[in-house]
Coordinates of N, CA and C in Angstrom, one line a residue:
G281 N -12.2 -14.1 13.3 CA -11.9 -12.7 13.3 C -12.3 -12.0 12.0
G282 N -12.4 -12.7 10.9 CA -12.9 -12.1 9.7 C -12.0 -11.1 9.1
F283 N -12.5 -10.4 8.1 CA -11.7 -9.5 7.3 C -11.7 -8.2 8.1
D284 N -10.5 -7.6 8.3 CA -10.3 -6.4 9.1 C -10.3 -5.2 8.2
E285 N -11.5 -4.6 8.1 CA -11.7 -3.4 7.2 C -10.9 -2.2 7.6
S286 N -10.4 -2.2 8.9 CA -9.6 -1.0 9.3 C -8.2 -1.0 8.7
L287 N -7.7 -2.1 8.2 CA -6.4 -2.2 7.6 C -6.4 -1.5 6.3
V288 N -5.5 -0.7 6.0 CA -5.4 0.0 4.7 C -4.6 -0.9 3.7
T289 N -3.6 -1.5 4.2 CA -2.8 -2.4 3.4 C -2.7 -3.8 4.2
C290 N -2.2 -4.8 3.5 CA -2.0 -6.1 4.1 C -3.2 -6.8 4.6
E291 N -4.4 -6.3 4.2 CA -5.6 -6.9 4.6 C -5.8 -8.3 4.1
D292 N -5.3 -8.6 2.9 CA -5.4 -9.9 2.3 C -4.5 -10.9 3.1
S293 N -3.2 -10.5 3.4 CA -2.4 -11.4 4.1 C -2.9 -11.6 5.6
D294 N -3.4 -10.5 6.2 CA -4.0 -10.7 7.5 C -5.1 -11.7 7.5
L295 N -6.0 -11.6 6.5 CA -7.1 -12.6 6.4 C -6.5 -14.0 6.2
G296 N -5.5 -14.1 5.4 CA -4.9 -15.4 5.1 C -4.3 -16.0 6.4
Y297 N -3.6 -15.2 7.2 CA -3.1 -15.7 8.5 C -4.2 -16.2 9.4
K298 N -5.3 -15.4 9.4 CA -6.4 -15.8 10.3 C -7.0 -17.1 9.8
L299 N -7.2 -17.3 8.5 CA -7.8 -18.5 8.0 C -6.9 -19.7 8.1
S300 N -5.6 -19.5 7.9 CA -4.7 -20.6 8.1 C -4.5 -21.1 9.5
A301 N -4.8 -20.2 10.5 CA -4.8 -20.6 11.9 C -6.0 -21.5 12.2
R302 N -7.0 -21.5 11.4 CA -8.2 -22.3 11.6 C -8.2 -23.6 10.9
G303 N -7.2 -23.8 10.0 CA -7.1 -25.1 9.3 C -6.3 -24.9 8.0
T304 N -6.2 -25.9 7.2 CA -5.5 -25.9 5.9 C -6.2 -25.1 4.9
L305 N -5.4 -24.3 4.2 CA -5.9 -23.4 3.1 C -5.9 -24.3 1.8
L306 N -7.0 -24.2 1.1 CA -7.0 -24.9 -0.2 C -7.0 -23.9 -1.3
P307 N -5.9 -23.9 -2.1 CA -5.9 -22.8 -3.2 C -6.9 -23.1 -4.2
D308 N -7.5 -22.0 -4.8 CA -8.4 -22.0 -5.8 C -7.8 -21.3 -7.0
Y309 N -7.3 -22.0 -8.0 CA -6.6 -21.4 -9.1 C -7.5 -20.7 -10.1
S310 N -8.8 -20.9 -10.0 CA -9.7 -20.2 -10.9 C -10.1 -18.8 -10.3
T311 N -9.5 -18.4 -9.2 CA -9.9 -17.1 -8.6 C -9.5 -16.0 -9.5
Q312 N -10.3 -15.0 -9.6 CA -10.1 -13.8 -10.4 C -9.4 -12.8 -9.5
Y313 N -8.5 -12.0 -10.1 CA -7.9 -10.9 -9.3 C -7.6 -9.8 -10.3
V314 N -7.4 -8.6 -9.7 CA -7.0 -7.4 -10.5 C -5.7 -6.9 -9.9
H315 N -4.7 -6.7 -10.8 CA -3.4 -6.1 -10.4 C -3.5 -4.6 -10.9
H316 N -3.2 -3.7 -10.0 CA -3.4 -2.3 -10.3 C -2.1 -1.7 -10.9
G317 N -1.2 -2.6 -11.3 CA 0.0 -2.1 -12.0 C 1.1 -1.7 -11.1
E318 N 2.2 -1.4 -11.7 CA 3.5 -1.0 -11.0 C 3.6 0.5 -11.0
S319 N 4.4 1.0 -10.2 CA 4.6 2.5 -10.1 C 5.3 2.9 -11.4
K320 N 4.9 4.0 -11.9 CA 5.4 4.5 -13.2 C 6.5 5.6 -12.9
T321 N 6.6 6.1 -11.7 CA 7.6 7.1 -11.4 C 8.3 6.7 -10.1
L322 N 9.5 7.3 -9.8 CA 10.2 7.0 -8.6 C 9.3 7.6 -7.4
R323 N 8.7 8.7 -7.6 CA 7.9 9.3 -6.5 C 6.7 8.3 -6.2
Q324 N 6.0 7.8 -7.2 CA 5.0 6.8 -6.9 C 5.5 5.6 -6.2
F325 N 6.7 5.1 -6.6 CA 7.3 4.0 -6.0 C 7.6 4.2 -4.5
V326 N 8.2 5.4 -4.2 CA 8.5 5.7 -2.8 C 7.2 5.8 -2.0
R327 N 6.2 6.5 -2.5 CA 4.9 6.6 -1.8 C 4.3 5.3 -1.6
R328 N 4.3 4.4 -2.6 CA 3.6 3.1 -2.5 C 4.4 2.2 -1.4
E329 N 5.7 2.3 -1.5 CA 6.5 1.5 -0.5 C 6.3 2.0 0.9
A330 N 6.2 3.3 1.1 CA 6.0 3.8 2.5 C 4.6 3.4 2.9
W331 N 3.6 3.4 2.0 CA 2.2 3.0 2.3 C 2.2 1.6 2.7
R332 N 2.9 0.7 2.0 CA 2.9 -0.7 2.3 C 3.5 -1.0 3.6
S333 N 4.6 -0.2 3.9 CA 5.3 -0.4 5.2 C 4.4 -0.1 6.4
R334 N 3.6 0.9 6.3 CA 2.7 1.3 7.3 C 1.7 0.2 7.6
G335 N 1.1 -0.4 6.5 CA 0.2 -1.4 6.7 C 0.8 -2.7 7.3
N336 N 2.1 -3.0 6.9 CA 2.8 -4.1 7.4 C 2.9 -4.0 8.9
L337 N 3.3 -2.9 9.4 CA 3.5 -2.7 10.8 C 2.2 -2.9 11.6
R338 N 1.1 -2.3 11.1 CA -0.2 -2.5 11.8 C -0.7 -3.9 11.8
S339 N -0.5 -4.6 10.6 CA -0.9 -6.0 10.5 C -0.1 -6.9 11.4
F340 N 1.2 -6.6 11.5 CA 2.2 -7.3 12.3 C 1.7 -7.3 13.7
F341 N 1.3 -6.2 14.2 CA 1.0 -6.1 15.7 C -0.5 -6.5 15.9
A342 N -1.2 -6.8 14.9 CA -2.7 -7.1 15.0 C -2.8 -8.6 15.3
R343 N -1.8 -9.4 15.1 CA -1.9 -10.9 15.3 C -0.7 -11.4 15.9
K344 N -0.6 -12.7 16.1 CA 0.5 -13.4 16.8 C 1.8 -13.2 15.9
L345 N 2.9 -13.3 16.5 CA 4.2 -13.1 15.9 C 4.4 -14.1 14.8
V346 N 4.8 -13.6 13.6 CA 5.2 -14.4 12.4 C 6.6 -14.0 12.2
L347 N 7.6 -14.9 12.5 CA 9.0 -14.6 12.4 C 9.4 -14.3 11.0
S348 N 8.8 -14.9 10.0 CA 9.2 -14.7 8.6 C 9.0 -13.2 8.2
E349 N 8.1 -12.5 9.0 CA 7.9 -11.1 8.6 C 8.8 -10.1 9.3
L350 N 9.6 -10.6 10.2 CA 10.5 -9.7 10.9 C 11.5 -9.0 10.0
P351 N 12.2 -9.7 9.1 CA 13.1 -9.0 8.2 C 12.5 -7.8 7.5
S352 N 11.3 -7.9 7.0 CA 10.7 -6.8 6.2 C 10.4 -5.6 7.2
L353 N 10.3 -5.9 8.5 CA 10.1 -4.8 9.4 C 11.4 -4.2 9.9
L354 N 12.4 -5.1 10.1 CA 13.6 -4.6 10.7 C 14.7 -4.1 9.8
I355 N 14.8 -4.7 8.6 CA 15.9 -4.4 7.7 C 15.8 -2.9 7.2
P356 N 14.6 -2.4 6.8 CA 14.6 -1.0 6.3 C 15.1 0.0 7.3
P357 N 14.6 0.0 8.6 CA 15.1 1.0 9.5 C 16.6 0.7 9.9
L358 N 17.0 -0.6 9.9 CA 18.4 -0.9 10.1 C 19.3 -0.3 9.0
F359 N 18.8 -0.4 7.7 CA 19.5 0.2 6.6 C 19.7 1.7 6.8
V360 N 18.6 2.4 7.1 CA 18.7 3.8 7.2 C 19.5 4.2 8.4
L361 N 19.4 3.6 9.5 CA 20.2 3.9 10.7 C 21.7 3.7 10.5
T362 N 22.1 2.6 9.8 CA 23.5 2.3 9.6 C 24.0 3.3 8.6
L363 N 23.2 3.6 7.6 CA 23.6 4.6 6.5 C 23.9 6.0 7.1
V364 N 22.9 6.5 7.9 CA 23.0 7.8 8.5 C 24.1 7.8 9.6
A365 N 24.2 6.8 10.4 CA 25.2 6.8 11.4 C 26.6 6.8 10.8
G366 N 26.8 6.0 9.7 CA 28.0 5.9 9.0 C 28.4 7.2 8.4
L367 N 27.5 7.9 7.8 CA 27.8 9.2 7.3 C 28.1 10.2 8.3
I368 N 27.4 10.2 9.5 CA 27.7 11.1 10.6 C 29.1 10.9 11.1
L369 N 29.5 9.6 11.3 CA 30.8 9.3 11.8 C 31.9 9.7 10.8
L370 N 31.6 9.6 9.5 CA 32.7 10.0 8.5 C 32.8 11.5 8.5
V371 N 31.7 12.2 8.7 CA 31.8 13.7 8.7 C 32.5 14.1 10.0
A372 N 32.2 13.4 11.1 CA 32.9 13.7 12.4 C 34.4 13.4 12.3
T373 N 34.8 12.4 11.5 CA 36.2 12.1 11.3 C 36.9 13.3 10.5
L374 N 36.2 13.9 9.6 CA 36.7 15.0 8.8 C 36.9 16.2 9.8
A375 N 36.0 16.4 10.7 CA 36.1 17.5 11.6 C 37.1 17.3 12.7
T376 N 37.2 16.0 13.2 CA 38.1 15.8 14.4 C 39.4 15.1 14.0
G377 N 39.4 14.4 12.8 CA 40.6 13.6 12.4 C 40.7 12.3 13.2
G378 N 39.7 11.9 13.8 CA 39.7 10.6 14.6 C 39.7 9.4 13.7
D379 N 40.7 8.6 13.8 CA 40.8 7.3 13.0 C 39.7 6.3 13.4
F380 N 39.4 6.2 14.6 CA 38.4 5.2 15.1 C 37.0 5.6 14.5
L381 N 36.7 6.9 14.5 CA 35.4 7.3 14.0 C 35.3 7.0 12.5
G382 N 36.4 7.2 11.8 CA 36.4 6.9 10.3 C 36.3 5.5 10.1
L383 N 36.9 4.6 10.9 CA 36.8 3.2 10.7 C 35.4 2.7 11.0
A384 N 34.8 3.2 12.1 CA 33.4 2.9 12.5 C 32.4 3.3 11.5
G385 N 32.6 4.6 11.0 CA 31.7 5.1 9.9 C 31.8 4.3 8.6
S386 N 33.1 3.9 8.3 CA 33.2 3.0 7.1 C 32.6 1.7 7.2
V387 N 32.7 1.1 8.4 CA 32.1 -0.2 8.6 C 30.6 -0.1 8.5
L388 N 30.0 0.9 9.1 CA 28.6 1.1 9.1 C 28.1 1.3 7.6
L389 N 28.8 2.2 6.9 CA 28.4 2.4 5.5 C 28.5 1.1 4.7
L390 N 29.5 0.4 4.9 CA 29.7 -0.9 4.2 C 28.5 -1.8 4.5
L391 N 28.1 -1.9 5.8 CA 27.0 -2.7 6.2 C 25.7 -2.3 5.5
A392 N 25.5 -0.9 5.5 CA 24.3 -0.4 4.8 C 24.3 -0.7 3.3
L393 N 25.5 -0.6 2.7 CA 25.6 -0.9 1.2 C 25.4 -2.4 0.9
L394 N 25.7 -3.3 1.9 CA 25.6 -4.7 1.7 C 24.2 -5.2 1.9
L395 N 23.4 -4.6 2.8 CA 22.1 -5.1 3.0 C 21.2 -5.3 1.8
P396 N 21.2 -4.3 0.8 CA 20.5 -4.6 -0.4 C 21.1 -5.7 -1.3
V397 N 22.4 -5.8 -1.2 CA 23.1 -6.8 -2.0 C 22.7 -8.2 -1.5
L398 N 22.6 -8.4 -0.1 CA 22.2 -9.6 0.4 C 20.7 -10.0 0.0
Q399 N 19.9 -8.9 0.0 CA 18.5 -9.1 -0.4 C 18.4 -9.6 -1.9
L400 N 19.2 -9.0 -2.7 CA 19.2 -9.4 -4.1 C 19.7 -10.8 -4.3
L401 N 20.8 -11.1 -3.6 CA 21.4 -12.5 -3.7 C 20.4 -13.5 -3.2
R402 N 19.7 -13.2 -2.1 CA 18.7 -14.1 -1.6 C 17.6 -14.4 -2.6
K403 N 17.3 -13.4 -3.4 CA 16.2 -13.5 -4.4 C 16.7 -14.1 -5.7
G404 N 18.0 -14.4 -5.7 CA 18.6 -15.1 -6.9 C 19.1 -14.1 -8.0
I405 N 19.2 -12.8 -7.6 CA 19.6 -11.8 -8.6 C 21.1 -11.6 -8.3
T406 N 21.9 -12.0 -9.3 CA 23.4 -12.0 -9.2 C 24.0 -10.9 -10.0
P407 N 25.2 -10.5 -9.7 CA 25.9 -9.4 -10.4 C 26.5 -9.9 -11.7
L408 N 26.0 -10.9 -12.4 CA 26.5 -11.3 -13.7 C 26.3 -10.3 -14.7
R409 N 25.3 -9.5 -14.6 CA 25.0 -8.4 -15.5 C 25.1 -7.1 -14.6
P410 N 26.3 -6.6 -14.5 CA 26.6 -5.5 -13.5 C 25.6 -4.3 -13.5
W411 N 25.3 -3.8 -14.7 CA 24.4 -2.6 -14.8 C 23.0 -2.9 -14.3
L412 N 22.5 -4.1 -14.6 CA 21.2 -4.5 -14.0 C 21.2 -4.7 -12.5
F413 N 22.3 -5.2 -12.1 CA 22.5 -5.5 -10.6 C 22.5 -4.1 -9.9
V414 N 23.3 -3.2 -10.4 CA 23.4 -1.8 -9.8 C 22.0 -1.2 -9.8
R415 N 21.2 -1.3 -10.9 CA 19.9 -0.7 -10.9 C 19.0 -1.4 -9.9
A416 N 19.1 -2.7 -9.8 CA 18.3 -3.4 -8.8 C 18.7 -3.0 -7.4
W417 N 20.0 -2.9 -7.1 CA 20.5 -2.4 -5.8 C 19.9 -1.1 -5.5
L418 N 19.9 -0.1 -6.4 CA 19.3 1.2 -6.2 C 17.8 1.1 -5.9
L419 N 17.1 0.3 -6.6 CA 15.7 0.1 -6.3 C 15.4 -0.4 -4.9
V420 N 16.2 -1.5 -4.5 CA 16.0 -2.0 -3.2 C 16.4 -1.0 -2.1
S421 N 17.5 -0.2 -2.4 CA 17.9 0.8 -1.4 C 16.8 1.9 -1.2
V422 N 16.2 2.3 -2.3 CA 15.1 3.3 -2.3 C 13.9 2.7 -1.5
S423 N 13.7 1.4 -1.8 CA 12.5 0.7 -1.1 C 12.8 0.7 0.4
Y424 N 14.0 0.3 0.8 CA 14.3 0.3 2.2 C 14.1 1.7 2.8
W425 N 14.6 2.7 2.2 CA 14.4 4.1 2.7 C 12.9 4.4 2.8
A426 N 12.2 4.1 1.8 CA 10.7 4.5 1.8 C 10.0 3.7 2.9
R427 N 10.4 2.4 3.0 CA 9.7 1.6 4.1 C 10.0 2.0 5.5
A428 N 11.3 2.5 5.7 CA 11.7 3.0 7.0 C 10.9 4.3 7.3
V429 N 10.8 5.1 6.3 CA 10.0 6.4 6.5 C 8.5 6.0 6.8
G430 N 8.0 5.0 6.0 CA 6.6 4.7 6.2 C 6.3 4.1 7.6
L431 N 7.3 3.7 8.3 CA 7.1 3.2 9.7 C 6.8 4.3 10.7
V432 N 7.3 5.5 10.4 CA 7.2 6.6 11.3 C 6.3 7.8 10.9
I433 N 5.9 7.8 9.6 CA 5.1 8.9 9.1 C 3.7 8.4 9.0
P434 N 2.7 9.1 9.5 CA 1.3 8.6 9.4 C 0.8 8.4 7.9
L435 N -0.1 7.5 7.7 CA -0.5 7.2 6.3 C -1.1 8.4 5.6
D436 N -1.8 9.2 6.3 CA -2.4 10.3 5.6 C -1.4 11.3 5.0
R437 N -0.2 11.3 5.7 CA 0.9 12.2 5.1 C 1.6 11.5 4.0
V438 N 1.7 10.1 4.1 CA 2.4 9.4 3.0 C 1.6 9.5 1.7
N439 N 0.3 9.5 1.8 CA -0.5 9.5 0.6 C -0.7 10.9 -0.1
R440 N -0.1 11.9 0.5 CA -0.3 13.2 -0.1 C 0.5 13.4 -1.4

């Protein structure tokens, strides 16, 4: 299948999956590469994460199912949906005084807040240094939000 020039992002991993399906990949540690740096502002970070998300979705559907990629596609929209639903239920509780709505909203908000924590713990980032952990949690949360947005907004709008 070769290199898919129509992919805007994830073209390298797409090619890697195609090559690995044909046999064992042999790493070449003398390979040269260029890293274009990290985002310097929060706005750049959000735009870059949304852009990556859009490429991940297209790449995911362009080949056979790779289960290890499902979390990166499912967790960001799950994060946003649970956060928004939890907030809506808590606001509805204030308007109606319903205890069940408040409990359901609190559970959803707690789940949304825990998703980034689980990601950080999985990566070996622990709350031993609380300020750094909170900053990492915020970064993961913003990343989830941007990636969820990137799934539904066309790339040309993300890159403006």
